[in-house]
XYZ file of C-alpha atoms in Angstrom:
718
model
C 94.391 69.416 93.697
C 92.376 67.917 96.400
C 93.139 64.775 98.903
C 90.272 62.866 99.610
C 89.070 62.877 103.261
C 87.691 65.420 105.511
C 88.991 68.614 103.587
C 90.589 69.802 100.499
C 92.899 72.778 99.784
C 93.556 74.642 96.765
C 95.358 77.946 96.761
C 96.958 79.891 94.166
C 98.595 83.374 93.565
C 97.579 85.638 96.353
C 94.997 84.014 98.738
C 93.948 85.599 101.527
C 94.405 84.656 105.154
C 90.695 83.627 105.025
C 91.329 80.550 103.082
C 94.319 79.339 105.354
C 92.136 79.690 108.355
C 89.349 77.752 106.838
C 91.498 74.902 106.336
C 93.115 74.926 109.599
C 89.544 74.761 111.107
C 88.701 71.886 108.952
C 92.108 70.183 109.857
C 91.490 70.647 113.942
C 88.399 68.521 113.331
C 90.013 65.785 111.914
C 90.313 62.333 113.133
C 92.993 59.675 111.913
C 92.412 58.373 108.288
C 90.878 54.998 108.033
C 91.868 52.513 105.901
C 88.696 52.194 104.204
C 85.978 54.906 103.281
C 82.142 54.738 103.844
C 79.772 57.287 103.323
C 78.926 58.144 106.884
C 82.781 59.473 107.171
C 81.568 62.463 105.087
C 78.860 63.931 107.178
C 81.427 66.094 108.940
C 81.113 69.933 107.950
C 83.942 70.526 104.834
C 85.665 73.388 103.293
C 87.220 73.491 100.156
C 89.397 76.252 98.310
C 89.582 76.467 94.522
C 91.650 78.748 92.605
C 89.619 81.917 93.406
C 86.399 80.708 94.999
C 85.778 78.754 98.329
C 82.796 76.072 99.030
C 81.887 75.154 102.491
C 79.353 71.976 103.595
C 77.056 72.667 106.521
C 75.692 69.699 108.674
C 72.410 69.716 106.998
C 73.928 68.862 103.571
C 73.518 72.333 102.120
C 76.653 73.698 100.425
C 77.824 77.480 100.505
C 79.946 79.255 98.020
C 81.746 82.413 97.662
C 84.670 84.299 95.663
C 85.032 84.344 92.126
C 82.096 83.633 89.994
C 82.941 84.194 86.386
C 82.149 80.508 85.371
C 79.504 79.670 87.483
C 81.495 77.711 90.220
C 79.466 79.367 92.748
C 76.813 77.383 91.507
C 73.809 80.323 92.560
C 72.855 80.592 89.102
C 74.733 83.607 88.488
C 78.261 84.827 87.276
C 78.282 87.364 90.047
C 81.330 87.561 92.445
C 80.244 87.130 96.044
C 82.087 88.794 99.049
C 79.661 86.650 101.374
C 78.578 82.797 101.388
C 75.497 81.908 98.938
C 73.887 78.810 98.886
C 74.726 76.561 95.811
C 71.466 75.701 93.741
C 70.243 72.421 93.155
C 70.571 69.083 95.392
C 70.688 68.516 98.909
C 71.525 65.813 101.061
C 75.286 66.647 99.926
C 78.177 64.470 101.944
C 81.326 65.638 100.295
C 82.462 68.781 98.284
C 85.665 69.664 96.140
C 86.881 72.894 94.067
C 89.087 72.637 91.201
C 90.421 75.574 89.264
C 86.853 76.902 88.020
C 84.500 74.150 88.891
C 83.142 72.645 91.657
C 81.978 69.053 92.699
C 79.708 67.499 95.165
C 78.982 64.241 96.427
C 74.971 63.207 97.557
C 74.307 60.515 99.994
C 72.654 58.612 97.584
C 76.179 57.908 95.437
C 75.687 60.470 92.853
C 77.929 63.351 91.919
C 77.110 66.868 91.012
C 79.256 69.634 89.018
C 79.029 72.977 88.305
C 81.036 76.082 86.713
C 83.646 75.987 83.514
C 83.335 73.183 81.552
C 85.407 73.821 78.463
C 87.672 70.475 79.081
C 84.383 68.229 80.022
C 85.630 68.535 83.486
C 81.921 68.524 84.447
C 81.338 65.229 82.994
C 77.716 65.819 81.810
C 78.750 64.749 77.879
C 79.189 68.645 77.008
C 81.668 71.613 76.986
C 79.153 74.210 78.393
C 79.685 75.698 81.447
C 76.753 75.501 83.978
C 76.075 78.188 86.651
C 74.069 75.400 88.927
C 74.639 71.881 89.620
C 74.172 69.320 87.053
C 74.457 65.462 87.475
C 77.698 63.820 86.204
C 76.774 61.581 83.619
C 76.503 57.639 84.284
C 78.071 57.585 87.826
C 76.461 55.902 91.021
C 77.658 54.522 94.513
C 80.664 56.857 94.445
C 81.863 57.417 97.644
C 84.632 60.186 97.048
C 85.792 62.720 94.832
C 88.458 64.784 93.677
C 88.831 67.994 91.432
C 92.091 68.854 89.859
C 92.608 72.270 87.389
C 90.316 70.817 84.512
C 89.672 67.099 85.572
C 87.793 65.308 87.920
C 88.197 62.194 89.705
C 85.586 59.539 91.536
C 85.891 56.668 93.694
C 83.599 53.839 93.903
C 83.299 51.069 96.759
C 84.741 48.611 94.821
C 88.169 50.232 94.402
C 87.881 51.414 90.914
C 88.576 55.112 90.010
C 86.957 57.079 87.388
C 87.810 60.406 85.669
C 86.660 63.040 83.256
C 87.909 66.545 81.631
C 91.041 67.260 80.280
C 93.658 64.542 79.650
C 96.513 66.490 77.922
C 99.193 64.850 79.637
C 97.406 61.501 80.749
C 95.578 62.437 83.694
C 92.730 60.478 82.891
C 94.846 57.183 83.367
C 93.123 55.390 80.346
C 95.786 54.961 78.270
C 94.970 57.782 75.916
C 95.630 61.972 75.839
C 92.132 62.472 74.718
C 90.037 64.340 76.762
C 86.538 62.949 78.126
C 83.226 64.492 78.377
C 82.046 61.724 80.609
C 83.597 59.282 83.201
C 86.021 57.008 81.798
C 87.690 53.789 84.193
C 91.290 54.578 85.116
C 92.982 51.545 83.863
C 94.340 48.728 85.756
C 93.269 49.988 89.253
C 91.518 48.324 92.078
C 91.425 48.136 95.847
C 92.021 51.938 95.932
C 90.607 53.893 99.084
C 91.547 57.419 98.229
C 91.907 59.536 95.355
C 93.483 63.300 94.972
C 93.728 65.366 92.153
C 96.480 68.176 91.033
C 97.052 70.360 88.294
C 97.030 67.854 85.201
C 98.025 64.694 87.174
C 96.189 62.214 89.636
C 97.084 60.181 92.822
C 95.512 56.766 94.077
C 96.122 55.148 97.810
C 95.210 51.744 97.609
C 94.163 49.500 100.768
C 97.780 47.878 100.725
C 99.476 51.328 101.416
C 100.539 51.879 98.204
C 100.525 55.118 95.896
C 99.754 54.992 92.222
C 100.358 58.055 89.755
C 99.921 58.980 86.479
C 99.496 62.318 84.416
C 102.119 65.214 84.183
C 105.417 64.915 85.486
C 107.550 67.595 84.509
C 108.643 68.260 88.275
C 108.704 64.599 89.395
C 105.168 65.114 91.229
C 104.597 61.467 90.284
C 107.196 60.350 92.281
C 108.602 57.735 89.812
C 111.938 58.676 89.481
C 111.431 60.122 86.083
C 109.991 63.453 84.517
C 107.918 61.089 82.112
C 104.122 61.695 81.788
C 102.083 58.624 82.154
C 98.714 57.843 80.739
C 98.225 54.853 83.160
C 99.069 54.417 87.043
C 102.523 53.548 87.815
C 103.391 52.809 91.404
C 105.823 54.741 93.542
C 107.884 52.061 94.586
C 109.859 53.926 97.067
C 106.839 54.358 99.633
C 104.460 51.870 101.668
C 102.340 51.801 104.493
C 100.768 55.128 103.398
C 97.507 56.334 105.153
C 96.574 59.330 103.505
C 97.833 61.661 100.329
C 97.639 64.966 98.934
C 98.001 66.605 95.426
C 99.543 70.355 95.001
C 99.874 71.943 91.931
C 103.529 70.332 91.121
C 104.137 68.584 94.447
C 102.658 65.645 96.124
C 102.299 64.459 99.878
C 102.182 61.163 101.327
C 101.665 60.330 105.500
C 103.013 56.991 106.479
C 101.423 55.028 109.179
C 104.184 55.950 111.435
C 103.100 59.471 111.442
C 106.013 60.902 109.166
C 105.155 62.954 105.917
C 106.987 62.166 102.669
C 106.947 64.817 99.575
C 108.206 64.822 96.299
C 108.064 67.000 92.885
C 108.402 70.911 92.479
C 110.429 72.312 95.568
C 111.290 75.977 94.134
C 109.483 77.566 97.012
C 110.620 74.926 99.568
C 107.182 72.996 99.294
C 108.750 69.562 99.872
C 109.695 70.767 103.420
C 113.248 69.028 103.497
C 115.483 72.403 104.071
C 116.282 72.864 100.562
C 114.758 74.131 96.905
C 115.785 71.279 94.952
C 113.001 69.046 93.342
C 113.070 65.838 93.820
C 111.721 63.106 91.775
C 111.313 60.246 94.484
C 109.900 60.888 97.816
C 112.056 62.566 100.810
C 111.014 63.032 104.538
C 109.801 66.135 105.537
C 112.317 67.344 107.979
C 111.191 67.389 111.581
C 107.410 65.962 111.574
C 106.157 63.031 113.498
C 102.764 61.999 115.004
C 101.021 63.495 111.869
C 97.525 62.581 111.340
C 96.385 64.299 108.217
C 98.140 66.741 105.432
C 97.437 68.895 102.688
C 98.696 70.380 99.545
C 98.450 73.903 98.164
C 100.097 75.560 95.106
C 103.459 76.176 96.557
C 103.058 75.234 100.244
C 101.739 72.306 102.267
C 99.977 71.552 105.670
C 100.268 68.900 108.270
C 97.843 68.363 111.379
C 99.775 66.510 114.408
C 98.047 64.282 116.814
C 98.328 66.838 119.505
C 96.357 69.395 117.589
C 98.955 71.542 116.118
C 99.083 72.942 112.694
C 102.348 72.663 110.676
C 103.069 74.453 107.344
C 105.955 74.991 105.027
C 106.731 76.563 101.653
C 105.749 79.490 99.867
C 104.204 82.371 102.150
C 103.725 85.658 100.180
C 100.004 85.809 101.373
C 100.309 84.508 104.736
C 99.855 80.863 103.491
C 102.065 79.669 106.644
C 100.338 81.653 109.309
C 103.708 82.448 111.006
C 104.418 85.883 109.670
C 107.356 85.070 107.098
C 107.685 85.006 103.543
C 108.979 81.605 102.908
C 110.125 78.717 105.023
C 111.775 75.558 103.725
C 110.977 73.433 106.924
C 107.821 73.099 108.881
C 106.752 75.964 111.380
C 103.913 75.656 113.418
C 101.057 77.907 112.541
C 99.465 80.167 115.245
C 96.237 78.908 116.158
C 96.537 80.565 119.747
C 95.530 84.263 120.702
C 97.882 86.557 121.908
C 98.403 86.529 125.584
C 99.884 89.193 127.651
C 101.929 89.313 130.549
C 99.932 88.472 133.859
C 101.641 91.795 135.194
C 100.862 93.831 131.692
C 99.294 97.213 132.380
C 98.484 100.144 130.018
C 100.264 102.885 131.352
C 100.196 106.692 130.540
C 103.075 109.295 130.320
C 103.354 112.875 128.859
C 99.897 113.741 130.033
C 98.902 117.342 129.560
C 95.593 118.759 129.261
C 94.746 117.436 125.590
C 97.016 114.642 125.169
C 98.787 111.622 126.620
C 101.052 108.823 125.675
C 100.030 105.207 126.207
C 102.609 102.345 126.244
C 101.948 98.707 126.650
C 103.758 95.446 126.919
C 104.304 93.113 124.229
C 102.039 90.313 123.747
C 103.324 86.758 124.555
C 101.143 84.389 121.888
C 102.179 81.808 119.783
C 103.010 84.079 116.923
C 104.229 87.855 116.274
C 101.390 90.424 116.770
C 99.933 91.890 113.253
C 98.643 95.049 114.674
C 97.477 96.548 117.956
C 94.140 98.474 117.918
C 93.394 101.414 120.817
C 90.115 102.308 121.854
C 88.885 105.250 123.464
C 85.775 104.704 125.548
C 84.921 101.854 123.582
C 85.383 103.267 120.096
C 88.275 102.455 117.930
C 90.816 105.224 117.968
C 93.633 103.952 116.232
C 95.434 100.879 114.681
C 99.007 100.955 114.578
C 101.753 98.797 113.521
C 103.209 95.731 115.505
C 106.327 97.130 116.161
C 104.740 99.889 117.979
C 103.812 99.559 121.983
C 103.293 103.370 122.380
C 100.215 105.637 121.013
C 100.133 109.568 121.148
C 96.638 110.263 121.854
C 95.823 114.073 121.140
C 92.538 116.058 120.899
C 91.564 115.517 124.581
C 89.409 117.701 126.539
C 91.114 118.851 129.958
C 90.600 117.615 133.333
C 88.448 114.583 131.637
C 88.437 111.068 132.394
C 88.845 108.480 129.615
C 88.842 104.749 129.451
C 91.598 103.421 127.100
C 91.875 99.901 126.085
C 94.343 97.990 123.776
C 93.562 95.087 121.520
C 96.470 92.559 120.169
C 95.505 91.274 116.599
C 97.809 88.270 115.753
C 98.920 86.686 112.459
C 96.277 84.268 112.790
C 93.574 86.657 113.281
C 92.916 86.176 116.962
C 92.592 89.247 119.387
C 93.306 89.690 122.936
C 92.782 92.860 125.142
C 95.441 94.310 127.251
C 94.002 95.769 130.780
C 92.506 98.983 130.301
C 93.092 102.113 132.276
C 90.917 105.018 133.377
C 93.151 108.230 132.667
C 92.570 111.903 133.484
C 94.129 114.755 131.566
C 95.579 117.903 133.385
C 93.599 120.746 134.254
C 94.206 123.843 132.290
C 97.860 124.685 132.993
C 98.734 128.185 134.647
C 101.950 129.992 134.415
C 104.027 130.218 138.083
C 104.517 133.354 139.400
C 107.713 135.463 138.543
C 110.367 135.024 141.505
C 110.813 138.809 141.270
C 107.260 139.719 141.902
C 105.996 140.962 144.876
C 102.753 141.905 146.777
C 101.904 145.134 148.262
C 105.756 145.480 149.039
C 105.384 142.436 151.116
C 107.543 139.246 150.903
C 107.983 137.325 147.416
C 105.206 134.856 146.419
C 107.821 132.018 145.745
C 110.002 130.700 148.979
C 111.736 128.215 147.177
C 114.800 129.099 144.599
C 114.312 128.635 140.903
C 116.575 126.467 138.924
C 119.270 127.625 137.129
C 121.379 126.758 134.202
C 118.802 125.057 131.894
C 120.439 123.363 129.112
C 118.950 121.583 126.315
C 120.579 118.883 123.836
C 119.625 116.294 121.327
C 119.761 112.360 122.310
C 118.759 110.707 118.936
C 115.525 112.125 118.202
C 114.390 113.336 121.644
C 115.712 116.471 123.454
C 117.408 116.220 126.844
C 116.872 118.913 129.376
C 119.322 119.591 132.285
C 119.784 122.221 135.117
C 121.507 122.966 138.529
C 119.835 120.678 141.595
C 117.923 122.986 143.652
C 118.479 122.387 147.668
C 115.257 121.390 149.417
C 113.276 120.748 146.272
C 110.729 117.805 146.519
C 110.932 117.848 142.428
C 110.570 119.645 139.801
C 107.721 120.427 136.841
C 108.497 121.128 133.016
C 107.102 123.658 130.895
C 107.165 123.570 127.252
C 105.649 125.683 124.381
C 105.610 125.093 120.641
C 106.715 128.270 118.398
C 104.600 131.155 119.842
C 101.731 128.867 121.783
C 101.045 128.734 125.165
C 103.072 126.941 127.977
C 101.794 123.694 129.243
C 103.198 121.406 131.725
C 104.707 117.839 130.272
C 105.021 116.013 133.436
C 102.244 114.340 134.967
C 104.319 113.257 138.460
C 107.040 115.490 140.049
C 110.433 114.991 138.233
C 112.599 114.109 141.023
C 116.079 114.225 139.518
C 117.260 117.292 137.784
C 117.168 116.049 133.946
C 114.198 115.504 131.926
C 113.804 113.853 128.481
C 111.013 115.042 126.032
C 110.425 112.030 123.653
C 107.840 113.815 122.412
C 109.063 116.333 120.201
C 109.148 116.488 116.502
C 111.697 117.555 113.894
C 110.909 121.150 112.509
C 109.670 122.844 115.461
C 111.223 125.246 117.902
C 110.495 124.476 121.560
C 111.132 126.493 124.384
C 111.322 125.115 128.031
C 111.660 126.766 131.423
C 111.721 124.608 134.767
C 110.200 125.186 138.224
C 111.161 123.731 141.586
C 108.245 122.297 143.805
C 108.948 122.646 147.814
C 107.816 120.384 150.349
C 104.536 122.579 150.950
C 103.851 122.026 147.169
C 104.487 125.589 146.063
C 106.300 126.578 142.759
C 109.361 128.482 142.694
C 109.698 131.047 139.822
C 110.835 129.987 136.420
C 114.230 129.007 135.632
C 116.229 130.559 132.570
C 114.320 129.675 129.197
C 116.137 127.635 126.544
C 114.735 127.066 123.147
C 115.752 124.044 120.785
C 114.738 122.819 117.332
C 115.538 119.286 116.067
C 116.722 120.240 112.790
C 118.514 117.847 110.636
C 122.206 119.053 111.345
C 121.567 118.423 114.615
C 120.216 114.755 114.386
C 122.453 111.717 115.082
C 121.914 108.401 113.909
C 122.696 106.257 116.701
C 120.908 103.153 115.708
C 122.642 100.160 117.333
C 122.690 98.462 113.678
C 123.632 100.952 111.512
C 127.657 101.238 111.155
C 129.511 104.383 110.862
C 129.184 105.739 107.365
C 126.567 103.217 105.887
C 125.810 103.806 102.407
C 122.225 104.715 103.207
C 122.705 106.623 106.228
C 122.199 109.974 104.598
C 118.824 108.877 103.079
C 117.721 107.376 106.407
C 118.572 110.650 107.900
C 116.694 112.564 105.314
C 113.724 110.859 105.524
C 113.780 110.593 109.073
C 113.915 114.422 110.080
C 110.809 114.640 107.546
C 108.987 111.966 109.472
C 108.631 109.703 106.694
C 110.373 106.718 108.229
C 111.047 105.683 111.952
C 113.384 103.765 114.120
C 112.003 100.950 116.132
C 111.344 101.364 120.183
C 114.416 99.250 121.071
C 116.755 101.443 118.946
C 117.493 99.700 115.853
C 116.586 100.822 112.375
C 116.919 97.308 110.990
C 118.016 98.133 107.597
C 117.915 94.556 106.125
C 114.276 93.863 106.980
C 111.879 93.421 104.153
C 109.380 96.447 103.571
C 105.554 95.431 103.492
C 103.193 96.876 100.674
C 101.275 98.884 103.077
C 104.310 100.416 104.586
C 105.884 101.365 101.470
C 102.355 102.956 100.392
C 102.675 105.082 103.334
C 105.996 106.370 102.491
C 105.101 107.175 99.230
C 102.057 109.523 100.255
C 104.007 110.961 102.886
C 106.870 111.901 100.480
C 104.683 113.408 97.833
C 103.005 115.173 100.611
C 99.221 114.087 99.340
C 96.258 114.825 101.340
C 94.666 111.635 102.781
C 91.533 110.087 101.347
C 89.123 108.274 103.749
C 86.285 106.966 101.895
C 83.530 105.290 103.650
C 83.864 102.301 101.075
C 86.639 100.445 101.195
C 89.007 99.591 97.729
C 90.013 96.246 98.777
C 88.383 93.541 101.024
C 91.678 92.939 102.966
C 92.028 96.721 104.176
C 89.143 97.549 106.417
C 88.581 101.257 107.356
C 90.347 102.102 110.584
C 93.232 100.013 109.613
C 96.381 102.234 109.919
C 97.232 101.909 106.345
C 93.734 102.408 105.165
C 94.001 106.020 104.306
C 97.474 105.868 102.774
C 96.411 102.781 100.372
C 92.992 104.670 99.409
C 94.982 107.828 98.864
C 97.738 106.116 96.567
C 94.871 104.260 94.619
C 92.840 107.441 94.148
C 96.586 108.936 92.591
C 96.449 105.756 90.209
C 99.818 104.411 91.839
C 98.528 101.239 93.260
C 96.575 98.439 91.965
C 95.287 95.155 93.840
C 95.819 91.564 92.773
C 93.735 89.682 90.355
C 91.816 88.277 93.776
C 90.519 91.757 94.262
C 92.836 91.904 97.573
C 95.796 94.442 98.407
C 97.672 91.834 100.329
C 99.191 94.768 102.740
C 101.500 92.651 104.884
C 103.450 91.271 101.713
C 106.906 92.231 101.088
C 107.123 94.497 98.396
C 109.419 93.763 95.357
C 111.913 95.802 93.452
C 109.879 95.724 90.471
C 106.410 96.721 92.345
C 108.655 99.838 93.901
C 109.746 101.131 90.468
C 106.272 101.053 89.163
C 105.118 103.071 91.836
C 107.639 105.263 91.746
C 107.500 105.732 87.640
C 103.494 106.268 87.695
C 103.874 108.684 90.714
C 106.575 110.619 89.134
C 105.290 110.294 85.526
C 108.738 109.477 84.597
C 109.840 109.201 81.059
C 110.972 105.674 79.495
C 114.620 105.050 79.470
C 117.015 102.373 77.741
C 117.461 98.870 79.338
C 120.436 98.653 81.786
C 119.896 95.432 83.225
C 120.894 91.733 82.188
C 117.593 90.354 83.730
C 114.527 92.522 82.901
C 114.324 92.146 79.320
C 111.437 90.103 79.640
C 110.193 91.080 82.865
C 106.329 92.769 83.140
C 108.118 95.952 84.987
C 110.788 96.525 82.063
C 109.782 99.880 81.151
C 109.223 100.895 85.119
C 112.473 99.805 86.143
C 114.432 101.636 83.013
C 112.366 104.968 83.771
C 113.627 104.884 87.280
C 117.009 104.051 86.596
C 117.305 107.010 84.030
C 115.944 109.309 86.798
C 118.785 107.860 88.976
C 116.095 106.355 91.692
C 117.092 102.890 91.384
C 120.368 100.954 90.635
C 121.500 97.481 89.813
C 123.864 95.259 91.509
C 127.629 94.685 90.442
C 126.846 91.863 87.796
C 124.407 94.268 86.236
C 121.308 92.260 87.342
C 118.279 94.157 88.670
C 116.890 91.381 90.362
C 113.297 92.512 89.990
C 111.174 89.798 92.086
C 113.666 90.302 95.284
C 111.840 91.725 98.181
C 113.186 95.037 99.067
C 115.010 96.152 102.143
C 114.097 99.103 104.265
C 117.532 100.749 103.483
C 116.891 100.014 99.682
C 113.300 101.535 100.149
C 114.840 104.601 102.042
C 117.350 105.241 98.878
C 114.533 105.118 96.327
C 112.039 107.328 98.339
C 114.694 109.822 98.827
C 115.228 109.520 95.202
C 111.671 110.619 94.570
C 111.775 113.421 96.700
C 114.723 114.674 94.505
C 112.484 114.043 91.419
C 109.341 115.913 92.701
């Protein structure tokens, strides 16, 4: 599904963000398409994404490839997958490239076309059905100025405006009045004065010099735009469009760019890929909402891209793997793609609180980029210390050395993969704390050591998940110091600077631990009083009160959330919300299952998935769950940590985690679903429930409230 111009795009299934960024970088190098094509136009570097492989054309005319290579589509003479680019063997002087499902094409400066990869339908055009691991010439073609690769067929455009096609022809995609495949190029019937071609999944498009579009082939979703779902073995004009300057073909939808800068779309729309605000397919072109001043377009499997004259990139449609680059899962109208690095506020600082001899808490501002942050990376003395989720703007650093200065830095990584550093800070831990003298102690019968009175009436209460301390005010006190010990451990001072009020909130306390506190007063001479009374407190479950602003009283999920928060399996957000209806990414749920099972975390040197690097906050959890055999990646080898997990995926993970026995089907919508057995097992164990209409909705994404309920069920069935 490639539009002919300066780039091409073909993304299926779970594509990594790399492919999107590659396309965006190519889009930004574009200029408005001219009404005629000359060979000189194809000397610009290009990139093209196939089903599971990618191509890049360098300025020196060499082609590089990487990704899946099971059919030899990388052209390096092997069938070994490559995770980094390798040079394609064979011809040099290449001016254009295009990637199909499992085959690739290259156009040389002499006008010949070369092909490699899968050839079961004759898509290489060399007269055989034998795959080729290196480029072979397409038979009988010369003076070609453009090429396009579909799923299993290929197209070529010649200077005289004729179009030639070869490969699969099940649905008439070769346009030669038959439905018989051709192992060598055949002319498309009745076409002349063509200036651009595009190949989709089993259908083809051509743009003529008069600005009209002609289409042929598969049409079940209306992708031919002629108002019908009739397959066509010869080109038919899309009568409702004129003044077109560029075209693009996806899997089942098509795009056209008009000379006035507007974009029109037609065909399949189940994921919003037409951009008209609906999911209703259209058999004729409809305008993409809100777009103007567009200069280039591209169509993926179920999503679309547009480049505007101001250099911004816009996307719409399916987004489960981040294709849209805006941090969502789907958009029915265009959204701006993140191509700008995060921008920290001008007065942004990295600050510390709760500084002790061996720990401190870092805090920083949120970024102000054009898209949300994906994660924050914390560095200590230049080395990566930790990676935290995007909802976190605080981090507790432990294991430090007393009375030592460290340089800390936070780096923001946004959804576009861009990084920007926040201001760094030099921070010093406290010296070893000493216990203040007892107010009743004296030296040789002389005056008491303390001059200022000790605080009295120290009390502790719970506020949300913090411990709030208060005491009676001491006259003439300049401030107060707060001391705490965990269990039977030593007392350590909590505050870095004097506390000037007679209250203090300990936000670092954890549930299930008994803390004991005392307070001292500090006089104008800097001397401390004796101790206040001691008070002990434990944030046990019965004392925790849900005060989330978005959790109504007696919510159905309150007990589950309460239980998991008390065990440290889930958390709320820093703004006091829980966000029960928000979706749960796959990485986040993997962390939940590991914590619920109490597994020791794995930390292998070699990553199991290319999109989860060592050092990522989720790395150990994902590697641990994989080691226990409860998670797996996608066919392209990725894990897609940011993809929202579905109810079916959760059922599979839980059933495998607990080794649940099979159960009978209780839902009306899972009889043919791949996760049926897992769902039935979880339902039998009482871990999952359906909806009032007796459906399970396996493909729906799970909310945080639903995930809390299911993880609580795991704990009950361990």
